[in-house]
Coordinates of C-alpha atoms in Angstrom, one line a residue:
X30 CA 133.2 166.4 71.4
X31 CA 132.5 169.5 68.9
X32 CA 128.4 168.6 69.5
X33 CA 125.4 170.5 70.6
X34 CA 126.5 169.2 74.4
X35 CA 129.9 170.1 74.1
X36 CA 131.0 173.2 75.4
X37 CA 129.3 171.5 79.1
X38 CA 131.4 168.3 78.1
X39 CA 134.9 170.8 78.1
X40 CA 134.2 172.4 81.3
X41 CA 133.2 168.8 83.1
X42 CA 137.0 167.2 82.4
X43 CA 138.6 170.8 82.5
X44 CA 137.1 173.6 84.5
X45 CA 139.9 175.0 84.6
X46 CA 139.8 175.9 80.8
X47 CA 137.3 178.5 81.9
X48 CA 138.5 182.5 82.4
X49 CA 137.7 186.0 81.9
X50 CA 139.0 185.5 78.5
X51 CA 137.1 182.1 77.4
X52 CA 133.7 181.1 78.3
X53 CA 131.6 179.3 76.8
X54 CA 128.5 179.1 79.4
X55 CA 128.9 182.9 79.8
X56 CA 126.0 185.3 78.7
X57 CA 127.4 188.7 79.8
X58 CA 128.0 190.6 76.4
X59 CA 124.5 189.2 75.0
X60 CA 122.5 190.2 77.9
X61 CA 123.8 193.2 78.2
X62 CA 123.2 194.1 74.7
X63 CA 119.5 192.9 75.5
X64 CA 119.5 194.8 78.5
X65 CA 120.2 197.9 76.6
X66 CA 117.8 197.2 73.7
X67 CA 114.9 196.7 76.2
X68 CA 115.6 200.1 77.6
X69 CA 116.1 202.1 75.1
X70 CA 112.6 200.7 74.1
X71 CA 111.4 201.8 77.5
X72 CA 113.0 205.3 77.6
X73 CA 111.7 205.5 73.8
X74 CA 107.9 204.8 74.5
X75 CA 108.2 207.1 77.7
X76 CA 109.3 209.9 75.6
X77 CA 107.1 209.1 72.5
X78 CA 104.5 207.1 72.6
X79 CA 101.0 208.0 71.8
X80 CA 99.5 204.7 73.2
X81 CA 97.2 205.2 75.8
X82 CA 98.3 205.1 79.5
X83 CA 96.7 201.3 80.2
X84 CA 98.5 200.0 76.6
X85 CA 101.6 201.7 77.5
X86 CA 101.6 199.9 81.1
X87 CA 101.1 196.8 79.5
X88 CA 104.0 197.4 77.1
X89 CA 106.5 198.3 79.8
X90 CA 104.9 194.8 82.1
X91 CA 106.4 192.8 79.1
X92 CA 109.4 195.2 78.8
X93 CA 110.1 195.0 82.0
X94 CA 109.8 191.3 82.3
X95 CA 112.0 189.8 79.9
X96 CA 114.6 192.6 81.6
X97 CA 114.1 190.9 84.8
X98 CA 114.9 187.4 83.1
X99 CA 118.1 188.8 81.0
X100 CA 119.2 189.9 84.3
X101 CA 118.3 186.4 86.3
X102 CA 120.4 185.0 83.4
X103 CA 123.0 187.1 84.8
X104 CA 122.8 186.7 88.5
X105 CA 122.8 183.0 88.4
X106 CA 125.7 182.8 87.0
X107 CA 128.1 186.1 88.6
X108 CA 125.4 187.2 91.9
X109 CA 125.5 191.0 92.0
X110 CA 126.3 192.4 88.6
X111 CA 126.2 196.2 87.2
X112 CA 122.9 197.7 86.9
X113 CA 120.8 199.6 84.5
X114 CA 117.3 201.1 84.1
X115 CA 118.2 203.8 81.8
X116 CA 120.1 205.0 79.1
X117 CA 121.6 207.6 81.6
X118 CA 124.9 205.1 80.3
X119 CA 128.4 205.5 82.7
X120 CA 131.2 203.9 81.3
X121 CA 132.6 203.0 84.3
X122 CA 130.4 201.5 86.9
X123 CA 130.8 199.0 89.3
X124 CA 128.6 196.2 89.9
X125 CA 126.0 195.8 92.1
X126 CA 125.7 193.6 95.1
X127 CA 123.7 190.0 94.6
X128 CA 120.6 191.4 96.9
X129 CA 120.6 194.7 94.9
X130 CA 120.5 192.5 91.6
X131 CA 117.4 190.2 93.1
X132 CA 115.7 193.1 94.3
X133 CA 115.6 194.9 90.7
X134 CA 114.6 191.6 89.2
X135 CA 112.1 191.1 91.7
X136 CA 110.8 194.6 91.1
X137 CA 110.6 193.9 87.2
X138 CA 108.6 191.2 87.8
X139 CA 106.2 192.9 90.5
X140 CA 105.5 195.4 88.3
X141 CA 104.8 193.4 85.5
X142 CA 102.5 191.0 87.4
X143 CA 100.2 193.5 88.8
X144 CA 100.1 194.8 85.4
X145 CA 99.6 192.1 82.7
X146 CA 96.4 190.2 82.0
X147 CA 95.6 186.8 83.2
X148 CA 94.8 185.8 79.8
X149 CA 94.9 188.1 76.7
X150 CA 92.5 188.0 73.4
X151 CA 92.9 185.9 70.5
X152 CA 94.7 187.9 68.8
X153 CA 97.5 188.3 71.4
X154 CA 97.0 185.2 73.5
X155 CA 100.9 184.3 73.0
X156 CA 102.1 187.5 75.2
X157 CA 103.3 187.0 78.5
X158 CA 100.5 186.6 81.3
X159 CA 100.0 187.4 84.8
X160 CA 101.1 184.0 85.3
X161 CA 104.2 183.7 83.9
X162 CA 105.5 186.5 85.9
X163 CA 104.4 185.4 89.0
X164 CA 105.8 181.8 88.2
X165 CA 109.3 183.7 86.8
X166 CA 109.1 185.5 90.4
X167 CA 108.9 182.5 92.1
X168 CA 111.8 180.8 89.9
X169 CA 114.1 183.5 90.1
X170 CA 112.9 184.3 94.5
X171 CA 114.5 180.3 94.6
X172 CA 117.8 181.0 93.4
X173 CA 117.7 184.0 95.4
X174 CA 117.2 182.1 98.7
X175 CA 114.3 184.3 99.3
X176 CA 111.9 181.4 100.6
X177 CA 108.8 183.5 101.7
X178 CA 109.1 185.2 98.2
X179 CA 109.2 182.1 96.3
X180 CA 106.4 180.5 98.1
X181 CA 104.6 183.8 97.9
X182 CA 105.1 184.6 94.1
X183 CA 104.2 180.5 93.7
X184 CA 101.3 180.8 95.9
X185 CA 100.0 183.5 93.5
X186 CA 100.2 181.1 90.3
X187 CA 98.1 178.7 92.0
X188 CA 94.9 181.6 92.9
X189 CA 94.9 182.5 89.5
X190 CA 93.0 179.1 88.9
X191 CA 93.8 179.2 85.4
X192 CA 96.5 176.2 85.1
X193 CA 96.1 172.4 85.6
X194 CA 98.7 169.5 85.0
X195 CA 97.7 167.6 82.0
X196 CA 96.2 164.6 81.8
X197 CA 99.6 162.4 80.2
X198 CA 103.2 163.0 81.5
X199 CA 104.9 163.5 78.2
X200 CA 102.1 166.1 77.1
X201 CA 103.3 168.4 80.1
X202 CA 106.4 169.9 78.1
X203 CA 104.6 170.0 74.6
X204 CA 102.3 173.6 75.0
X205 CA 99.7 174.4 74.1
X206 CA 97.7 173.3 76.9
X207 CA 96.7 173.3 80.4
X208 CA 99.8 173.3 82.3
X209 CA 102.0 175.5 80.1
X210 CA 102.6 178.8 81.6
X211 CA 105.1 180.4 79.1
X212 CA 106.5 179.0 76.2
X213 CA 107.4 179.6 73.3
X214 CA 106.6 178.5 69.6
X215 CA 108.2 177.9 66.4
X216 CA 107.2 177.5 62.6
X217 CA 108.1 175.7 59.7
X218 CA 108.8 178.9 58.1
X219 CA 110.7 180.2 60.5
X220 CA 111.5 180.6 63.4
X221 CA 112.2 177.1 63.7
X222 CA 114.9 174.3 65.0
X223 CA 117.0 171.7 64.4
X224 CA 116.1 169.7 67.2
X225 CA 115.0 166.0 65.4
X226 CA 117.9 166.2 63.4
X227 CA 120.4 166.5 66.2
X228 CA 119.0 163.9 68.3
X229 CA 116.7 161.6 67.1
X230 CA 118.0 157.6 67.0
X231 CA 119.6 155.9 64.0
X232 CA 117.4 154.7 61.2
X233 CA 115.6 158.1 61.9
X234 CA 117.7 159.5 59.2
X235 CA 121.4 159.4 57.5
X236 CA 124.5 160.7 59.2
X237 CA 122.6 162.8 61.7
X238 CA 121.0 162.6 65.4
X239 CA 122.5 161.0 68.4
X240 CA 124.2 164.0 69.4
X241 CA 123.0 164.0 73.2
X242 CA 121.8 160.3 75.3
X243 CA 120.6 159.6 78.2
X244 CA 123.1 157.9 80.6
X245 CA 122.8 154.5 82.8
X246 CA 122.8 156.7 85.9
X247 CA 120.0 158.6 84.8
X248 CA 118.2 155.4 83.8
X249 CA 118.8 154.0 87.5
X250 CA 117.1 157.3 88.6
X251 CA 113.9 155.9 87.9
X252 CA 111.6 154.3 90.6
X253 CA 109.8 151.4 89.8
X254 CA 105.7 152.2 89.5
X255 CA 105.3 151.1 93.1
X256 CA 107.8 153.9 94.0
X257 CA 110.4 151.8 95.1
X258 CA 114.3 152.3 94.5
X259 CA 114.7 149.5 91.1
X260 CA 118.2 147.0 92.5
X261 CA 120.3 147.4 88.9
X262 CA 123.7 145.7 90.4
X263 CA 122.5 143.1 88.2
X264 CA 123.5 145.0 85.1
X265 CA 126.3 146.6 86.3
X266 CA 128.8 143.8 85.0
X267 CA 127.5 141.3 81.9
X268 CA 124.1 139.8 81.7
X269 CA 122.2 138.9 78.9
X270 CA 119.2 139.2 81.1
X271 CA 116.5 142.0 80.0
X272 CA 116.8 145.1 82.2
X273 CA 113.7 146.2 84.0
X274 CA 112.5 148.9 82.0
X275 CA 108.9 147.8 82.3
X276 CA 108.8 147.9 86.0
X277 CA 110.5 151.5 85.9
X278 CA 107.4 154.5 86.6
X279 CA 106.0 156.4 83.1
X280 CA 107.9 159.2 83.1
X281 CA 111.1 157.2 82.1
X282 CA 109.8 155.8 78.9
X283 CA 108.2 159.2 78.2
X284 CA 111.9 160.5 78.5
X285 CA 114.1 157.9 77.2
X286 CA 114.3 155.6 74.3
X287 CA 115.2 152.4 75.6
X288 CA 116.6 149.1 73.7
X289 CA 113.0 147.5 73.4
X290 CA 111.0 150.4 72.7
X291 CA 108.0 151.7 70.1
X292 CA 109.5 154.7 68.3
X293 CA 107.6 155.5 64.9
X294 CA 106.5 152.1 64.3
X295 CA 109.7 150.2 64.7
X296 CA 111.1 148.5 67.8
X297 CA 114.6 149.8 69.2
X298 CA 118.0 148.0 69.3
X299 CA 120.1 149.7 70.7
X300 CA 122.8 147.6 70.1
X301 CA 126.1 147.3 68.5
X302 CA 124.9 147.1 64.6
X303 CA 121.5 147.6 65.1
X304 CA 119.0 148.7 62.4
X305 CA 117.4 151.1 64.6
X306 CA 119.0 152.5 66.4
X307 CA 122.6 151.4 66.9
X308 CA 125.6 151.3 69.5
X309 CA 129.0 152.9 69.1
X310 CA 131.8 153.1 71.3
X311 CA 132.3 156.7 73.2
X312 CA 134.9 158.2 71.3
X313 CA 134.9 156.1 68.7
X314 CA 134.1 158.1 66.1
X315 CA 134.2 162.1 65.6
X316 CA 130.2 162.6 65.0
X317 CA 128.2 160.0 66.4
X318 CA 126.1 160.1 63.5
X319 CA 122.7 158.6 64.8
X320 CA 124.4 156.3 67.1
X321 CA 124.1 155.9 70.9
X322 CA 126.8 155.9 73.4
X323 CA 125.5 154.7 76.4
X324 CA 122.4 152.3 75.1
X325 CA 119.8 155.0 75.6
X326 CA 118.4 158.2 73.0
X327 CA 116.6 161.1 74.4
X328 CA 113.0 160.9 73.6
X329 CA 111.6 164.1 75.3
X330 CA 111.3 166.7 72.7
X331 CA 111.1 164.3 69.7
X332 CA 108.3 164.5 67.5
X333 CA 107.1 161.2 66.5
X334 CA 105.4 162.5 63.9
X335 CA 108.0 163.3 61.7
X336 CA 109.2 160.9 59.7
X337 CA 110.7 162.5 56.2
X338 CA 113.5 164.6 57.0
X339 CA 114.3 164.7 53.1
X340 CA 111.5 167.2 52.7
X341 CA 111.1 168.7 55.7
X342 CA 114.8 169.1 57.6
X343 CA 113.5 171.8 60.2
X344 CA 111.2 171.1 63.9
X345 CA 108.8 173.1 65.3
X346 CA 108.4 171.6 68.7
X347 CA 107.4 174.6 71.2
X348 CA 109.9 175.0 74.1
X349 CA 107.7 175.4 77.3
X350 CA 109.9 177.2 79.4
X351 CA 108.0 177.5 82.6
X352 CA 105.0 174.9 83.8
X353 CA 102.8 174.1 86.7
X354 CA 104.9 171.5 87.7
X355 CA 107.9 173.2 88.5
X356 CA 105.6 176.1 90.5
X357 CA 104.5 172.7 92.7
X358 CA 108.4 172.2 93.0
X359 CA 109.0 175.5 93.5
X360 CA 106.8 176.0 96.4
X361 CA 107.8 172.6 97.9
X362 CA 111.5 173.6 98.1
X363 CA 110.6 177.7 99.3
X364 CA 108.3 175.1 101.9
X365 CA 110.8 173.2 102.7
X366 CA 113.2 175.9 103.6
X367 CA 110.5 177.6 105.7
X368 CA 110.3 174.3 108.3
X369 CA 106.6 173.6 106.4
X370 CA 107.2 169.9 105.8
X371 CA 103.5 168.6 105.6
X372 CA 103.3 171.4 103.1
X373 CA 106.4 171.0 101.4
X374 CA 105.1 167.0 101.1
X375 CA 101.9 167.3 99.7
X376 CA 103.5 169.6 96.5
X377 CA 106.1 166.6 95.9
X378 CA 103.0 164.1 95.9
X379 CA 100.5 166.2 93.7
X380 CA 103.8 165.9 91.3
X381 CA 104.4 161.9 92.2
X382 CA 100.6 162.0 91.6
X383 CA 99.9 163.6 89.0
X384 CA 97.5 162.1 85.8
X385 CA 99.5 159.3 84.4
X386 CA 102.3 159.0 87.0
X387 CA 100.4 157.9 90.0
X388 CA 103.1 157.1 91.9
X389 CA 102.4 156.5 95.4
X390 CA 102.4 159.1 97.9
X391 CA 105.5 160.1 100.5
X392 CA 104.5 160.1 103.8
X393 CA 106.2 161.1 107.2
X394 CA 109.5 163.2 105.3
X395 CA 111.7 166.3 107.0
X396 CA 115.1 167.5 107.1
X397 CA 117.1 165.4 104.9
X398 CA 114.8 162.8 103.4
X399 CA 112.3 165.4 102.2
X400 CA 115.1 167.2 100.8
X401 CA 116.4 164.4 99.1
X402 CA 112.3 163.7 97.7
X403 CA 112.2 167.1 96.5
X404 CA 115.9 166.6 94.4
X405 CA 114.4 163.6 93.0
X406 CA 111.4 164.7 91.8
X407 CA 112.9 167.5 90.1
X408 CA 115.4 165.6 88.2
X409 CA 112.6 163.5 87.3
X410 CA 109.9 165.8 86.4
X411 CA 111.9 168.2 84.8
X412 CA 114.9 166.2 83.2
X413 CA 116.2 167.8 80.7
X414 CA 114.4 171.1 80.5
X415 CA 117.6 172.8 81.6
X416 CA 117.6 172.9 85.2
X417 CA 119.5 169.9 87.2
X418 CA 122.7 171.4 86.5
X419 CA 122.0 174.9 87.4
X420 CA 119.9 173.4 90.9
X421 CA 123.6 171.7 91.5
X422 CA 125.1 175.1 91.6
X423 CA 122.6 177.1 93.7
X424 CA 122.7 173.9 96.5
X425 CA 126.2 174.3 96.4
X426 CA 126.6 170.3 95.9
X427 CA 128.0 170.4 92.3
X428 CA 131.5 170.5 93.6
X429 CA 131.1 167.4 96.1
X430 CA 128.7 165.2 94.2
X431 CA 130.0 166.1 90.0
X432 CA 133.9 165.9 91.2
X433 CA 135.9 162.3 90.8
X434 CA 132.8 160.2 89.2
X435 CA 132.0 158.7 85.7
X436 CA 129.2 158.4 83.9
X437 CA 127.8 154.8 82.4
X438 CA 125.4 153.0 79.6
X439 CA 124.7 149.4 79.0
X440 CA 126.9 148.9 75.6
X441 CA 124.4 146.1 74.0
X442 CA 125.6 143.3 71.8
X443 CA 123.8 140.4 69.9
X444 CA 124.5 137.3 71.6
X445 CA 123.0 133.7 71.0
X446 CA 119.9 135.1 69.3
X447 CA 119.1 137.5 72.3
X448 CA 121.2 140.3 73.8
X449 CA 123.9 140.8 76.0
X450 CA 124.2 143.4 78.8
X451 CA 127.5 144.9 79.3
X452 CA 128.4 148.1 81.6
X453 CA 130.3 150.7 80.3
X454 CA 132.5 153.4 81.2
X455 CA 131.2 156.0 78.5
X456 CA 133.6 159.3 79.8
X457 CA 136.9 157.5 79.6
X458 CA 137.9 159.9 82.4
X459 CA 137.0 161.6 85.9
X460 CA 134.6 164.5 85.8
X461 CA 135.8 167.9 87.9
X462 CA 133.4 170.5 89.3
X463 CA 135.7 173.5 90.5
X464 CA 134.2 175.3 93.0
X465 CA 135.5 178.5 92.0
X466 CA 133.6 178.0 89.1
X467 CA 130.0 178.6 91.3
X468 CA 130.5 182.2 90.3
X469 CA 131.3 183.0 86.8
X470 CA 134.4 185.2 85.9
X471 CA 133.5 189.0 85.0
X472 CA 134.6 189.0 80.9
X473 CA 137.8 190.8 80.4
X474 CA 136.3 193.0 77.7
X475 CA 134.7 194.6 80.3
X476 CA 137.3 194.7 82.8
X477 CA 139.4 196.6 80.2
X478 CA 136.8 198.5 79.3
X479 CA 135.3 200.0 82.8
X480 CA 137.6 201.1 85.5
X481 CA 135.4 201.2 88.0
X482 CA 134.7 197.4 88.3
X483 CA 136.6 194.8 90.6
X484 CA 136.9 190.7 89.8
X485 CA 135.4 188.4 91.4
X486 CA 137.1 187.0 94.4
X487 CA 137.3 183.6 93.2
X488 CA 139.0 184.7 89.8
X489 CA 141.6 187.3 91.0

């Protein structure tokens, strides 16, 4: 509680916290603040610019996209939400309907694909690309429910021939290379983050880190590297019996830290008064200050490489927020949805498959079961770059699979000169998804403020 994960942890044990008055996943007053910086900048170069035409397209592409994704930002969270492409301002307005919304954000992103360059000089080779609006496009054409879109826009990031998956797992979300599509990057002057220091293990430094772990049920996630589903009912009482995190597929020990494992020249114990890392209770303690909760630290993100926080207290790891293998996921789902199974089955496996993962491939999947393969592989692949909890909400399974349930972690204990294995209950309570809560409440700043606009059904 009170950490970087916090404001989720509220709203899983009380949705009903959440109002027009208070909340904290909201982004309405930013993004509308950004919205009306990027136009003004729009209306301003329209009226005053003495670029040429092509620079001045290419200024309102990048304009025009980052509009589109304050907007997405919007309409995953409310649907159809007030509109504007102007500064011709009207105080009171009401919003838009959810099709009008995905049909300006689509348009923003049109028009900035058929505008930017596939690659850019030297000089300005960090801009956004062709690419990364087409792969935006298909993103945002998913949560739309616009299938052909989606597979369309995806489709197009794949003819550009200019991305590749890399050749290791855990180099995928670093940037900087092959398979990053947009990201962006920090510095050690600034901008920067504080990204180690939240969450690296114990022993990494003093009275820091921990502040986000992996949990048992996201461990048990894992296939084994034969692709087959890894029995854990072992560990779900006492054992002092090793898990099987060497049979579990590459991308888990790419993504977690595991009692056992190489972190910066030191082996991992992740157990109750372990030198590095090191067990605490959930709830225990108000900060978890470098210590583990459920057995497990994030390792995704870290960098390894720094090891003196006393001199340097800031990261710089770039965040890589769209790649090539969420366009093959992309365009598996939009396949998926279209009846195109085979197709939809040979994007899961070039992910499954993909340098360093070689997992075997799927054969044979529809309805159900394919769904189910494309789930998994995107809580795999993609775990924690920010999207299982927002794919939850646009399935519409969030309320029946996140209501009633608790999450786990192996709490691990020295015993008789080895280990012992004991399953623990690491929310102390049930977890609540409120369906209402699929839409997001309309602020009631705005609702004071504008006359013209109506609540949302579900929060009248």
């Amino acid at each position: 509680p009170g950490n970087k994960a916090g404001d989720s942890n509220n709203y899983v044990f009380t949705p009903e916290t959440m109002s027009s008055t208070g909340n904290l996943l909201d982004a309405w007053t930013g993004g509308y603040e950004r919205i009306r910086r990027i136009n003004e900048f729009l209306e301003s170069m329209r009226k005053h610019s003495t670029f040429s035409a092509e620079e001045n397209a290419k200024l309102e592409a990048q304009a025009r996209f980052f509009r589109a994704f304050v907007y997405f930002q919007l309409a995953k969270r409310h649907g159809g939400v007030i509109l504007y492409t102007d500064m011709n301002l009207q105080k009171n307005k009401d919003r838009s309907s959810a099709s009008e919304t995905w049909d300006l954000i689509a348009s923003d992103l049109k028009y900035a694909a058929s505008v930017l360059p596939v690659r850019w000089d030297a000089a300005n080779k960090e801009r956004v690309t062709r690419g990364a609006a087409w792969a935006m496009l298909a993103r945002t054409m998913l949560y739309a429910e616009r299938w052909q879109d989606a597979k369309d826009a995806a489709d197009s990031v794949f003819k550009l021939q200019v991305y590749s998956l890399t050749d290791k797992y855990e180099d995928a979300f670093k940037g900087g290379n092959s398979e990053s599509i947009l990201e962006y990057n920090y510095l050690v002057t600034g901008p920067n983050h504080t990204f180690d220091n939240d969450y690296v293990p114990y022993g990494d430094m003093d009275n820091d880190g921990g502040k986000g772990c992996p949990t048992q049920e996201m461990v048990e996630s894992y296939q084994s590297k034969d692709g087959k589903t890894v029995d854990w009912s072992k560990w779900h009482g006492e054992t002092t019996e090793l898990p099987p995190y060497d049979q579990l597929e590459p991308r888990f020990a790419a993504t977690v830290l595991y009692h056992g494992a190489q972190w910066k020249g030191h082996t991992m114990t992740n157990s109750v008064g372990g030198t590095y890392g090191q067990y605490m209770d959930y709830r225990s303690d108000t900060y978890p200050k470098g210590r583990t909760t459920t057995g497990y630290y994030l390792r995704k993100y870290l960098d390894e490489s720094h090891t003196d926080f006393s001199v340097i207290k800031v990261s710089t790891q770039t965040w890589v927020e769209l790649r090539l293998a969420e366009i093959y996921l992309i365009r598996a789902e939009a396949n998926y949805r279209l009846g195109a199974s085979g197709a939809a089955l040979e994007d899961v496996n070039a992910v499954r498959q993909r340098p360093g993962v070689n997992l075997p491939a799927l054969s044979g999947l529809s309805g159900n079961d394919l769904f189910k393969a494309i789930r998994q592989e995107r809580k795999i692949e993609l775990a924690y770059e920010g999207h299982l909890y927002w794919d939850m909400r646009r399935w519409k399974l969030a309320d029946k699979e996140y209501n009633g349930y608790r999450v786990h972690g192996l709490k691990i204990t020295p015993h008789q000169g080895a280990f012992k294995f004991e399953y623990v209950d690491c929310d102390l309570q049930d977890r609540k998804f409120l369906a209402k809560t699929y839409v997001f409440p309309i602020p009631y700043d705005e609702l004071a403020n504008n006359s013209a606009i109506e609540q949302y059904d579900e929060w009248k």
